[in-house]
mmCIF file of C-alpha atoms in Angstrom:
data_model
loop_
_atom_site.group_PDB
_atom_site.id
_atom_site.type_symbol
_atom_site.label_atom_id
_atom_site.label_comp_id
_atom_site.label_asym_id
_atom_site.label_seq_id
_atom_site.Cartn_x
_atom_site.Cartn_y
_atom_site.Cartn_z
ATOM 1 C CA UNK A 1 16.168 41.776 -60.911
ATOM 2 C CA UNK A 2 18.620 42.426 -63.729
ATOM 3 C CA UNK A 3 22.351 41.954 -63.670
ATOM 4 C CA UNK A 4 25.024 43.590 -65.760
ATOM 5 C CA UNK A 5 28.655 42.901 -66.480
ATOM 6 C CA UNK A 6 29.243 46.468 -65.315
ATOM 7 C CA UNK A 7 28.432 45.505 -61.705
ATOM 8 C CA UNK A 8 31.389 46.295 -59.452
ATOM 9 C CA UNK A 9 31.043 42.932 -57.730
ATOM 10 C CA UNK A 10 30.742 39.562 -59.423
ATOM 11 C CA UNK A 11 27.074 38.513 -59.425
ATOM 12 C CA UNK A 12 27.967 34.948 -58.357
ATOM 13 C CA UNK A 13 30.138 34.029 -55.368
ATOM 14 C CA UNK A 14 31.352 30.885 -53.651
ATOM 15 C CA UNK A 15 28.694 31.413 -50.981
ATOM 16 C CA UNK A 16 26.040 31.420 -53.717
ATOM 17 C CA UNK A 17 27.329 28.102 -55.036
ATOM 18 C CA UNK A 18 27.465 26.579 -51.562
ATOM 19 C CA UNK A 19 23.915 27.754 -50.937
ATOM 20 C CA UNK A 20 22.868 26.136 -54.207
ATOM 21 C CA UNK A 21 24.531 22.893 -53.155
ATOM 22 C CA UNK A 22 22.450 22.764 -49.971
ATOM 23 C CA UNK A 23 19.311 23.516 -51.977
ATOM 24 C CA UNK A 24 20.068 20.665 -54.389
ATOM 25 C CA UNK A 25 20.593 18.049 -51.672
ATOM 26 C CA UNK A 26 18.250 15.173 -52.471
ATOM 27 C CA UNK A 27 17.342 16.730 -55.816
ATOM 28 C CA UNK A 28 20.450 16.473 -58.019
ATOM 29 C CA UNK A 29 22.689 13.433 -57.931
ATOM 30 C CA UNK A 30 26.325 13.658 -56.909
ATOM 31 C CA UNK A 31 27.451 12.146 -60.195
ATOM 32 C CA UNK A 32 30.250 9.636 -60.487
ATOM 33 C CA UNK A 33 33.895 10.367 -61.229
ATOM 34 C CA UNK A 34 35.320 7.684 -63.520
ATOM 35 C CA UNK A 35 38.947 7.202 -64.509
ATOM 36 C CA UNK A 36 40.034 6.806 -68.122
ATOM 37 C CA UNK A 37 43.090 4.577 -68.523
ATOM 38 C CA UNK A 38 43.327 5.246 -72.255
ATOM 39 C CA UNK A 39 43.329 9.042 -71.928
ATOM 40 C CA UNK A 40 45.590 8.856 -68.871
ATOM 41 C CA UNK A 41 48.181 7.041 -70.981
ATOM 42 C CA UNK A 42 47.891 9.604 -73.770
ATOM 43 C CA UNK A 43 48.089 12.590 -71.411
ATOM 44 C CA UNK A 44 50.830 11.175 -69.200
ATOM 45 C CA UNK A 45 48.799 11.918 -66.063
ATOM 46 C CA UNK A 46 45.506 10.735 -64.529
ATOM 47 C CA UNK A 47 42.359 11.670 -66.454
ATOM 48 C CA UNK A 48 38.917 11.420 -64.864
ATOM 49 C CA UNK A 49 35.422 11.894 -66.266
ATOM 50 C CA UNK A 50 32.869 13.878 -64.240
ATOM 51 C CA UNK A 51 29.758 12.049 -65.425
ATOM 52 C CA UNK A 52 26.990 14.642 -65.626
ATOM 53 C CA UNK A 53 25.607 12.534 -68.483
ATOM 54 C CA UNK A 54 24.338 10.314 -65.633
ATOM 55 C CA UNK A 55 22.587 13.213 -63.887
ATOM 56 C CA UNK A 56 18.789 13.245 -63.631
ATOM 57 C CA UNK A 57 17.333 14.335 -66.993
ATOM 58 C CA UNK A 58 20.647 13.321 -68.588
ATOM 59 C CA UNK A 59 22.589 16.563 -68.082
ATOM 60 C CA UNK A 60 23.777 19.173 -65.580
ATOM 61 C CA UNK A 61 20.906 21.506 -66.498
ATOM 62 C CA UNK A 62 18.647 20.365 -63.651
ATOM 63 C CA UNK A 63 21.020 21.989 -61.144
ATOM 64 C CA UNK A 64 20.667 25.551 -62.366
ATOM 65 C CA UNK A 65 17.009 25.257 -63.312
ATOM 66 C CA UNK A 66 16.031 24.024 -59.856
ATOM 67 C CA UNK A 67 17.978 26.742 -58.038
ATOM 68 C CA UNK A 68 16.489 29.435 -60.269
ATOM 69 C CA UNK A 69 12.877 28.277 -59.889
ATOM 70 C CA UNK A 70 13.223 27.531 -56.170
ATOM 71 C CA UNK A 71 14.329 31.128 -55.653
ATOM 72 C CA UNK A 72 11.174 32.640 -57.145
ATOM 73 C CA UNK A 73 8.714 34.541 -54.970
ATOM 74 C CA UNK A 74 5.343 32.834 -54.289
ATOM 75 C CA UNK A 75 3.525 35.151 -56.690
ATOM 76 C CA UNK A 76 6.124 34.428 -59.389
ATOM 77 C CA UNK A 77 5.690 30.679 -58.939
ATOM 78 C CA UNK A 78 1.942 31.113 -59.210
ATOM 79 C CA UNK A 79 2.394 32.765 -62.628
ATOM 80 C CA UNK A 80 4.360 29.762 -63.882
ATOM 81 C CA UNK A 81 7.639 29.634 -65.777
ATOM 82 C CA UNK A 82 8.560 29.509 -69.441
ATOM 83 C CA UNK A 83 11.750 28.372 -71.156
ATOM 84 C CA UNK A 84 13.147 27.836 -74.641
ATOM 85 C CA UNK A 85 15.440 24.950 -75.470
ATOM 86 C CA UNK A 86 16.240 22.262 -78.011
ATOM 87 C CA UNK A 87 16.552 19.651 -75.280
ATOM 88 C CA UNK A 88 18.652 19.632 -72.117
ATOM 89 C CA UNK A 89 17.491 22.910 -70.556
ATOM 90 C CA UNK A 90 13.925 21.989 -71.480
ATOM 91 C CA UNK A 91 14.125 18.754 -69.511
ATOM 92 C CA UNK A 92 15.861 20.428 -66.571
ATOM 93 C CA UNK A 93 13.174 23.109 -66.317
ATOM 94 C CA UNK A 94 10.400 20.544 -66.741
ATOM 95 C CA UNK A 95 11.613 18.303 -63.913
ATOM 96 C CA UNK A 96 12.551 21.187 -61.595
ATOM 97 C CA UNK A 97 9.107 22.718 -62.078
ATOM 98 C CA UNK A 98 7.400 19.412 -61.393
ATOM 99 C CA UNK A 99 9.387 18.925 -58.190
ATOM 100 C CA UNK A 100 8.489 22.441 -57.026
ATOM 101 C CA UNK A 101 4.852 22.348 -58.093
ATOM 102 C CA UNK A 102 5.199 25.095 -60.700
ATOM 103 C CA UNK A 103 3.520 25.046 -64.118
ATOM 104 C CA UNK A 104 6.101 25.074 -66.907
ATOM 105 C CA UNK A 105 5.676 25.956 -70.564
ATOM 106 C CA UNK A 106 8.624 25.028 -72.763
ATOM 107 C CA UNK A 107 9.098 26.247 -76.333
ATOM 108 C CA UNK A 108 11.125 23.910 -78.533
ATOM 109 C CA UNK A 109 12.068 24.213 -82.230
ATOM 110 C CA UNK A 110 10.291 22.000 -84.742
ATOM 111 C CA UNK A 111 13.554 20.191 -85.455
ATOM 112 C CA UNK A 112 14.180 19.168 -81.841
ATOM 113 C CA UNK A 113 14.829 15.410 -81.467
ATOM 114 C CA UNK A 114 11.644 13.488 -80.704
ATOM 115 C CA UNK A 115 13.114 11.733 -77.618
ATOM 116 C CA UNK A 116 13.845 15.137 -76.044
ATOM 117 C CA UNK A 117 10.354 16.435 -76.811
ATOM 118 C CA UNK A 118 8.786 13.300 -75.345
ATOM 119 C CA UNK A 119 10.964 13.420 -72.214
ATOM 120 C CA UNK A 120 10.111 17.091 -71.606
ATOM 121 C CA UNK A 121 6.400 16.309 -71.794
ATOM 122 C CA UNK A 122 6.783 13.272 -69.546
ATOM 123 C CA UNK A 123 8.435 15.431 -66.875
ATOM 124 C CA UNK A 124 5.211 17.454 -66.825
ATOM 125 C CA UNK A 125 5.879 20.528 -68.957
ATOM 126 C CA UNK A 126 3.554 21.908 -71.614
ATOM 127 C CA UNK A 127 5.578 21.776 -74.840
ATOM 128 C CA UNK A 128 4.991 24.233 -77.679
ATOM 129 C CA UNK A 129 6.847 23.777 -80.944
ATOM 130 C CA UNK A 130 7.838 27.045 -82.596
ATOM 131 C CA UNK A 131 10.469 28.079 -85.134
ATOM 132 C CA UNK A 132 13.237 26.194 -86.833
ATOM 133 C CA UNK A 133 16.175 27.436 -84.760
ATOM 134 C CA UNK A 134 16.597 28.156 -81.054
ATOM 135 C CA UNK A 135 16.777 31.940 -81.601
ATOM 136 C CA UNK A 136 13.222 31.895 -83.003
ATOM 137 C CA UNK A 137 12.090 29.651 -80.164
ATOM 138 C CA UNK A 138 13.719 31.959 -77.618
ATOM 139 C CA UNK A 139 11.900 34.980 -79.023
ATOM 140 C CA UNK A 140 8.586 33.142 -78.810
ATOM 141 C CA UNK A 141 9.207 32.182 -75.180
ATOM 142 C CA UNK A 142 10.080 35.757 -74.229
ATOM 143 C CA UNK A 143 6.953 37.036 -75.993
ATOM 144 C CA UNK A 144 4.889 34.486 -74.068
ATOM 145 C CA UNK A 145 6.470 35.671 -70.797
ATOM 146 C CA UNK A 146 5.600 39.291 -71.593
ATOM 147 C CA UNK A 147 1.991 38.398 -72.449
ATOM 148 C CA UNK A 148 1.248 36.026 -69.549
ATOM 149 C CA UNK A 149 3.525 37.142 -66.721
ATOM 150 C CA UNK A 150 5.265 33.768 -66.612
ATOM 151 C CA UNK A 151 8.886 33.990 -65.442
ATOM 152 C CA UNK A 152 11.378 33.366 -68.226
ATOM 153 C CA UNK A 153 14.052 30.859 -67.151
ATOM 154 C CA UNK A 154 17.161 31.629 -69.166
ATOM 155 C CA UNK A 155 19.403 28.638 -69.920
ATOM 156 C CA UNK A 156 22.622 30.334 -68.800
ATOM 157 C CA UNK A 157 22.439 34.115 -68.374
ATOM 158 C CA UNK A 158 21.318 34.416 -64.749
ATOM 159 C CA UNK A 159 23.273 34.265 -61.454
ATOM 160 C CA UNK A 160 21.025 31.574 -59.949
ATOM 161 C CA UNK A 161 21.538 29.349 -62.973
ATOM 162 C CA UNK A 162 25.306 29.810 -62.748
ATOM 163 C CA UNK A 163 25.334 29.132 -58.999
ATOM 164 C CA UNK A 164 23.461 25.887 -59.556
ATOM 165 C CA UNK A 165 25.847 24.741 -62.285
ATOM 166 C CA UNK A 166 28.777 25.686 -60.059
ATOM 167 C CA UNK A 167 27.910 22.818 -57.720
ATOM 168 C CA UNK A 168 29.610 20.569 -60.286
ATOM 169 C CA UNK A 169 32.863 22.334 -59.381
ATOM 170 C CA UNK A 170 32.401 21.710 -55.646
ATOM 171 C CA UNK A 171 31.825 18.026 -56.327
ATOM 172 C CA UNK A 172 34.962 17.832 -58.453
ATOM 173 C CA UNK A 173 37.055 19.249 -55.613
ATOM 174 C CA UNK A 174 35.535 16.722 -53.201
ATOM 175 C CA UNK A 175 36.024 13.762 -55.526
ATOM 176 C CA UNK A 176 39.450 14.719 -56.908
ATOM 177 C CA UNK A 177 41.091 17.113 -54.398
ATOM 178 C CA UNK A 178 44.412 17.015 -56.250
ATOM 179 C CA UNK A 179 42.914 18.106 -59.605
ATOM 180 C CA UNK A 180 45.254 20.203 -61.743
ATOM 181 C CA UNK A 181 43.056 21.011 -64.767
ATOM 182 C CA UNK A 182 39.317 20.988 -65.362
ATOM 183 C CA UNK A 183 38.205 20.830 -68.999
ATOM 184 C CA UNK A 184 34.594 21.807 -69.682
ATOM 185 C CA UNK A 185 32.478 22.510 -72.749
ATOM 186 C CA UNK A 186 31.151 26.031 -73.303
ATOM 187 C CA UNK A 187 27.973 27.114 -75.074
ATOM 188 C CA UNK A 188 26.443 30.164 -73.438
ATOM 189 C CA UNK A 189 28.900 29.750 -70.579
ATOM 190 C CA UNK A 190 26.780 28.962 -67.504
ATOM 191 C CA UNK A 191 28.477 25.682 -66.584
ATOM 192 C CA UNK A 192 32.049 26.886 -67.150
ATOM 193 C CA UNK A 193 31.372 30.134 -65.269
ATOM 194 C CA UNK A 194 29.842 28.316 -62.312
ATOM 195 C CA UNK A 195 32.653 25.789 -62.069
ATOM 196 C CA UNK A 196 35.229 28.578 -62.321
ATOM 197 C CA UNK A 197 33.573 30.587 -59.514
ATOM 198 C CA UNK A 198 33.550 27.601 -57.163
ATOM 199 C CA UNK A 199 36.940 26.152 -57.978
ATOM 200 C CA UNK A 200 38.997 29.323 -58.261
ATOM 201 C CA UNK A 201 37.706 30.579 -54.879
ATOM 202 C CA UNK A 202 39.015 27.425 -53.183
ATOM 203 C CA UNK A 203 41.897 26.346 -55.455
ATOM 204 C CA UNK A 204 43.041 29.312 -57.546
ATOM 205 C CA UNK A 205 45.919 27.194 -58.886
ATOM 206 C CA UNK A 206 43.557 24.851 -60.750
ATOM 207 C CA UNK A 207 43.555 25.564 -64.478
ATOM 208 C CA UNK A 208 40.100 25.893 -66.080
ATOM 209 C CA UNK A 209 39.971 25.210 -69.821
ATOM 210 C CA UNK A 210 36.802 25.799 -71.833
ATOM 211 C CA UNK A 211 36.076 24.015 -75.104
ATOM 212 C CA UNK A 212 33.847 25.142 -77.967
ATOM 213 C CA UNK A 213 32.906 23.607 -81.304
ATOM 214 C CA UNK A 214 34.728 25.385 -84.137
ATOM 215 C CA UNK A 215 31.479 26.091 -85.973
ATOM 216 C CA UNK A 216 29.873 27.752 -82.942
ATOM 217 C CA UNK A 217 32.825 29.370 -81.196
ATOM 218 C CA UNK A 218 31.599 32.748 -79.976
ATOM 219 C CA UNK A 219 33.895 32.995 -76.975
ATOM 220 C CA UNK A 220 37.307 33.420 -78.684
ATOM 221 C CA UNK A 221 36.219 36.532 -80.654
ATOM 222 C CA UNK A 222 34.252 37.802 -77.646
ATOM 223 C CA UNK A 223 37.248 37.492 -75.346
ATOM 224 C CA UNK A 224 39.411 39.220 -77.944
ATOM 225 C CA UNK A 225 36.881 42.071 -78.174
ATOM 226 C CA UNK A 226 36.368 42.299 -74.418
ATOM 227 C CA UNK A 227 32.588 41.954 -74.777
ATOM 228 C CA UNK A 228 30.085 39.357 -75.997
ATOM 229 C CA UNK A 229 29.871 39.254 -79.782
ATOM 230 C CA UNK A 230 27.656 37.086 -81.946
ATOM 231 C CA UNK A 231 28.610 34.342 -84.364
ATOM 232 C CA UNK A 232 26.271 34.231 -87.333
ATOM 233 C CA UNK A 233 24.707 30.892 -88.249
ATOM 234 C CA UNK A 234 26.517 28.659 -85.750
ATOM 235 C CA UNK A 235 26.857 25.143 -87.162
ATOM 236 C CA UNK A 236 27.843 22.025 -85.239
ATOM 237 C CA UNK A 237 26.499 18.596 -84.385
ATOM 238 C CA UNK A 238 27.007 19.543 -80.713
ATOM 239 C CA UNK A 239 23.609 21.176 -80.210
ATOM 240 C CA UNK A 240 24.171 21.481 -76.452
ATOM 241 C CA UNK A 241 26.883 24.112 -77.040
ATOM 242 C CA UNK A 242 25.492 25.568 -80.273
ATOM 243 C CA UNK A 243 25.060 29.110 -78.965
ATOM 244 C CA UNK A 244 25.613 32.175 -81.153
ATOM 245 C CA UNK A 245 26.346 34.706 -78.390
ATOM 246 C CA UNK A 246 27.787 34.393 -74.863
ATOM 247 C CA UNK A 247 25.590 35.419 -71.965
ATOM 248 C CA UNK A 248 26.516 38.739 -70.335
ATOM 249 C CA UNK A 249 26.742 37.318 -66.811
ATOM 250 C CA UNK A 250 28.779 34.179 -67.621
ATOM 251 C CA UNK A 251 30.996 36.101 -70.032
ATOM 252 C CA UNK A 252 32.215 38.429 -67.294
ATOM 253 C CA UNK A 253 33.071 35.468 -65.070
ATOM 254 C CA UNK A 254 34.737 33.468 -67.818
ATOM 255 C CA UNK A 255 36.767 36.485 -68.918
ATOM 256 C CA UNK A 256 38.077 36.837 -65.375
ATOM 257 C CA UNK A 257 38.379 33.251 -64.189
ATOM 258 C CA UNK A 258 38.737 30.804 -67.097
ATOM 259 C CA UNK A 259 42.361 30.345 -68.149
ATOM 260 C CA UNK A 260 41.862 29.318 -71.771
ATOM 261 C CA UNK A 261 39.198 28.565 -74.370
ATOM 262 C CA UNK A 262 39.996 26.003 -77.074
ATOM 263 C CA UNK A 263 38.037 24.861 -80.123
ATOM 264 C CA UNK A 264 37.532 21.401 -81.611
ATOM 265 C CA UNK A 265 36.275 20.231 -84.994
ATOM 266 C CA UNK A 266 33.465 17.870 -85.939
ATOM 267 C CA UNK A 267 35.833 14.955 -86.622
ATOM 268 C CA UNK A 268 37.349 15.401 -83.173
ATOM 269 C CA UNK A 269 33.892 15.482 -81.549
ATOM 270 C CA UNK A 270 32.917 12.291 -83.359
ATOM 271 C CA UNK A 271 36.105 10.513 -82.313
ATOM 272 C CA UNK A 272 35.599 11.645 -78.694
ATOM 273 C CA UNK A 273 32.019 10.376 -78.589
ATOM 274 C CA UNK A 274 33.186 7.040 -80.000
ATOM 275 C CA UNK A 275 35.945 6.805 -77.397
ATOM 276 C CA UNK A 276 33.503 7.445 -74.547
ATOM 277 C CA UNK A 277 31.223 4.715 -75.836
ATOM 278 C CA UNK A 278 33.879 2.107 -76.604
ATOM 279 C CA UNK A 279 36.455 2.677 -73.879
ATOM 280 C CA UNK A 280 34.404 4.110 -70.990
ATOM 281 C CA UNK A 281 31.035 2.478 -71.838
ATOM 282 C CA UNK A 282 29.395 5.887 -71.432
ATOM 283 C CA UNK A 283 26.719 7.334 -73.728
ATOM 284 C CA UNK A 284 27.661 10.999 -74.184
ATOM 285 C CA UNK A 285 26.184 13.589 -76.525
ATOM 286 C CA UNK A 286 28.559 15.548 -78.812
ATOM 287 C CA UNK A 287 28.516 18.634 -76.544
ATOM 288 C CA UNK A 288 29.390 16.466 -73.561
ATOM 289 C CA UNK A 289 32.279 14.917 -75.473
ATOM 290 C CA UNK A 290 33.881 18.301 -76.308
ATOM 291 C CA UNK A 291 36.374 18.166 -73.380
ATOM 292 C CA UNK A 292 37.421 14.666 -74.450
ATOM 293 C CA UNK A 293 37.901 15.943 -78.004
ATOM 294 C CA UNK A 294 40.248 18.642 -76.696
ATOM 295 C CA UNK A 295 42.256 16.035 -74.782
ATOM 296 C CA UNK A 296 42.522 13.808 -77.833
ATOM 297 C CA UNK A 297 43.632 16.754 -79.974
ATOM 298 C CA UNK A 298 46.519 17.707 -77.685
ATOM 299 C CA UNK A 299 46.794 15.326 -74.717
ATOM 300 C CA UNK A 300 50.082 16.724 -73.439
ATOM 301 C CA UNK A 301 48.782 20.284 -73.089
ATOM 302 C CA UNK A 302 47.031 19.802 -69.750
ATOM 303 C CA UNK A 303 48.564 19.577 -66.287
ATOM 304 C CA UNK A 304 47.263 16.622 -64.339
ATOM 305 C CA UNK A 305 45.327 15.242 -62.745
ATOM 306 C CA UNK A 306 42.736 16.212 -65.362
ATOM 307 C CA UNK A 307 38.958 16.176 -64.969
ATOM 308 C CA UNK A 308 36.877 16.274 -68.160
ATOM 309 C CA UNK A 309 33.264 17.235 -67.525
ATOM 310 C CA UNK A 310 30.877 15.058 -69.564
ATOM 311 C CA UNK A 311 28.035 17.572 -69.441
ATOM 312 C CA UNK A 312 25.248 15.491 -70.973
ATOM 313 C CA UNK A 313 24.148 12.225 -72.518
ATOM 314 C CA UNK A 314 20.912 13.153 -74.300
ATOM 315 C CA UNK A 315 21.739 12.139 -77.834
ATOM 316 C CA UNK A 316 19.144 11.321 -80.474
ATOM 317 C CA UNK A 317 19.652 7.680 -81.627
ATOM 318 C CA UNK A 318 19.538 8.780 -85.274
ATOM 319 C CA UNK A 319 22.275 11.354 -84.639
ATOM 320 C CA UNK A 320 24.228 8.787 -82.627
ATOM 321 C CA UNK A 321 24.247 6.447 -85.597
ATOM 322 C CA UNK A 322 25.546 9.173 -87.909
ATOM 323 C CA UNK A 323 28.120 10.435 -85.430
ATOM 324 C CA UNK A 324 29.493 6.975 -84.701
ATOM 325 C CA UNK A 325 29.901 6.299 -88.411
ATOM 326 C CA UNK A 326 31.566 9.707 -88.792
ATOM 327 C CA UNK A 327 33.875 8.937 -85.874
ATOM 328 C CA UNK A 328 34.804 5.536 -87.285
ATOM 329 C CA UNK A 329 35.532 7.143 -90.638
ATOM 330 C CA UNK A 330 37.767 9.762 -88.997
ATOM 331 C CA UNK A 331 39.742 6.956 -87.354
ATOM 332 C CA UNK A 332 40.064 5.001 -90.590
ATOM 333 C CA UNK A 333 37.711 2.284 -89.357
ATOM 334 C CA UNK A 334 34.971 2.953 -91.884
ATOM 335 C CA UNK A 335 35.453 3.552 -95.590
ATOM 336 C CA UNK A 336 32.940 4.439 -98.295
ATOM 337 C CA UNK A 337 34.116 3.991 -101.901
ATOM 338 C CA UNK A 338 32.440 4.340 -105.298
ATOM 339 C CA UNK A 339 33.877 2.641 -108.351
ATOM 340 C CA UNK A 340 33.101 1.668 -111.924
ATOM 341 C CA UNK A 341 33.237 -1.869 -113.211
ATOM 342 C CA UNK A 342 32.245 -3.763 -116.347
ATOM 343 C CA UNK A 343 28.601 -4.810 -116.255
ATOM 344 C CA UNK A 344 28.879 -8.564 -116.793
ATOM 345 C CA UNK A 345 27.879 -11.686 -114.839
ATOM 346 C CA UNK A 346 30.213 -12.344 -111.910
ATOM 347 C CA UNK A 347 31.746 -8.835 -111.892
ATOM 348 C CA UNK A 348 30.415 -7.997 -108.431
ATOM 349 C CA UNK A 349 31.575 -11.343 -107.040
ATOM 350 C CA UNK A 350 35.060 -10.697 -108.425
ATOM 351 C CA UNK A 351 35.145 -7.270 -106.765
ATOM 352 C CA UNK A 352 34.095 -8.727 -103.426
ATOM 353 C CA UNK A 353 36.839 -11.306 -103.805
ATOM 354 C CA UNK A 354 39.443 -8.537 -104.050
ATOM 355 C CA UNK A 355 38.105 -6.996 -100.849
ATOM 356 C CA UNK A 356 38.146 -10.376 -99.125
ATOM 357 C CA UNK A 357 41.849 -10.792 -99.875
ATOM 358 C CA UNK A 358 42.674 -7.485 -98.103
ATOM 359 C CA UNK A 359 40.333 -8.397 -95.199
ATOM 360 C CA UNK A 360 37.885 -5.508 -95.628
ATOM 361 C CA UNK A 361 34.486 -6.270 -94.136
ATOM 362 C CA UNK A 362 31.620 -5.235 -96.429
ATOM 363 C CA UNK A 363 28.780 -3.559 -94.519
ATOM 364 C CA UNK A 364 26.626 -2.412 -97.425
ATOM 365 C CA UNK A 365 26.583 -2.592 -101.231
ATOM 366 C CA UNK A 366 24.685 -0.359 -103.677
ATOM 367 C CA UNK A 367 24.797 -1.616 -107.283
ATOM 368 C CA UNK A 368 23.600 0.787 -110.038
ATOM 369 C CA UNK A 369 23.346 -0.553 -113.599
ATOM 370 C CA UNK A 370 21.104 2.037 -115.284
ATOM 371 C CA UNK A 371 22.141 5.679 -115.033
ATOM 372 C CA UNK A 372 22.698 8.369 -117.716
ATOM 373 C CA UNK A 373 26.236 8.846 -116.413
ATOM 374 C CA UNK A 374 27.160 5.220 -117.156
ATOM 375 C CA UNK A 375 28.304 3.728 -120.415
ATOM 376 C CA UNK A 376 26.421 0.871 -122.024
ATOM 377 C CA UNK A 377 28.677 -1.780 -120.460
ATOM 378 C CA UNK A 378 29.354 -0.027 -117.148
ATOM 379 C CA UNK A 379 27.949 -0.380 -113.633
ATOM 380 C CA UNK A 380 28.618 1.705 -110.567
ATOM 381 C CA UNK A 381 29.042 0.214 -107.113
ATOM 382 C CA UNK A 382 29.114 2.046 -103.782
ATOM 383 C CA UNK A 383 30.616 0.057 -100.926
ATOM 384 C CA UNK A 384 30.593 0.769 -97.212
ATOM 385 C CA UNK A 385 33.478 -1.069 -95.584
ATOM 386 C CA UNK A 386 34.654 -1.721 -92.055
ATOM 387 C CA UNK A 387 38.424 -1.188 -91.986
ATOM 388 C CA UNK A 388 41.204 -1.327 -89.400
ATOM 389 C CA UNK A 389 42.761 2.116 -89.600
ATOM 390 C CA UNK A 390 44.260 4.626 -92.056
ATOM 391 C CA UNK A 391 46.941 2.198 -93.270
ATOM 392 C CA UNK A 392 44.328 -0.453 -94.005
ATOM 393 C CA UNK A 393 42.203 2.105 -95.905
ATOM 394 C CA UNK A 394 45.214 2.880 -98.099
ATOM 395 C CA UNK A 395 45.785 -0.847 -98.631
ATOM 396 C CA UNK A 396 42.178 -1.328 -99.748
ATOM 397 C CA UNK A 397 42.388 1.575 -102.209
ATOM 398 C CA UNK A 398 45.678 0.290 -103.614
ATOM 399 C CA UNK A 399 44.283 -3.236 -104.043
ATOM 400 C CA UNK A 400 41.257 -1.951 -105.959
ATOM 401 C CA UNK A 401 43.359 0.140 -108.309
ATOM 402 C CA UNK A 402 45.835 -2.708 -108.833
ATOM 403 C CA UNK A 403 42.872 -4.911 -109.811
ATOM 404 C CA UNK A 404 41.972 -2.386 -112.505
ATOM 405 C CA UNK A 405 38.972 -0.701 -110.911
ATOM 406 C CA UNK A 406 38.302 3.004 -111.389
ATOM 407 C CA UNK A 407 37.743 4.494 -107.943
ATOM 408 C CA UNK A 408 35.575 7.628 -107.980
ATOM 409 C CA UNK A 409 36.454 10.239 -105.356
#
């Protein structure tokens, strides 16, 4: 059955979401709601995290995938299902299919993180690597569906998917009945649309704020145009919300029910992920940290109590390492500097002595003595330093220049 934004009635209702909640009993966890003292102080009102990063498979995606597959006819289940995803949807479909006894084939791009590929296989799905970007993978999955008769499970553009994701909204109302604002990341829009359907039907006064990464923000221009439009070459570390075009079904719901869509930059995402790890002791992927990034960017802009939905925690350890370093750099807690010095015995020790005086902790040193760019008596040193904030970074730079070193930008 196909759905269109031109339907006179919304394709997803509160009854659909409540039906999905019953279906998910014993399947999806009712995830924890954790308070954040640090963000509460910044915002001037209580801030809570809805921890879908602690959901089975590490994200909210299991909810919609299970509802969608459970609703298939017996002959459709017998034909199997197929999906395309770089990670979270893949794992949700794989586990839902295993629980329901349905064969699942999941197409993933060649660049998908190895932990996500391994987890998808371990949940029981047949994984096929195809393409370099999700759009190519999606096309391959749809071609496979047409050839084999397998049912294509879209990650966000289907009413059953949206109804399943909307159960997050019902849980928020149960766990924080006095909520004033819900902040949620948006990629294709399934989670935000589902939450908005559930919450607005019960508490129309609650403000729903969506958050997108600046480099993959298709919703602001789509909302301005009144229809889904594509963003070419979306770029962001937040692969969970790296979607070039809104889904037709979620777009119609978000256009009607979501109060505002904001965007955040890569530095803000990094700082938010670091905050979740350090202050809340929660491992959150960049897409899941997007609502926290929006709160950090403008904490006074949201009426409380505030619930930030941490949509997922499936982050590749290699990416985590890079993002944490990026986040520390954005906060002035990590500094990389290159400088020239005279190539003579003891020169490096003297340099390290200058850094010791200003209490900069040296994490790594790269010392180059032979390079066409260098003079006969020159050496180049790259230093990675642990610092204590922007003011300390300025102090370190000043101390190096005062000591006569040429700092290379």
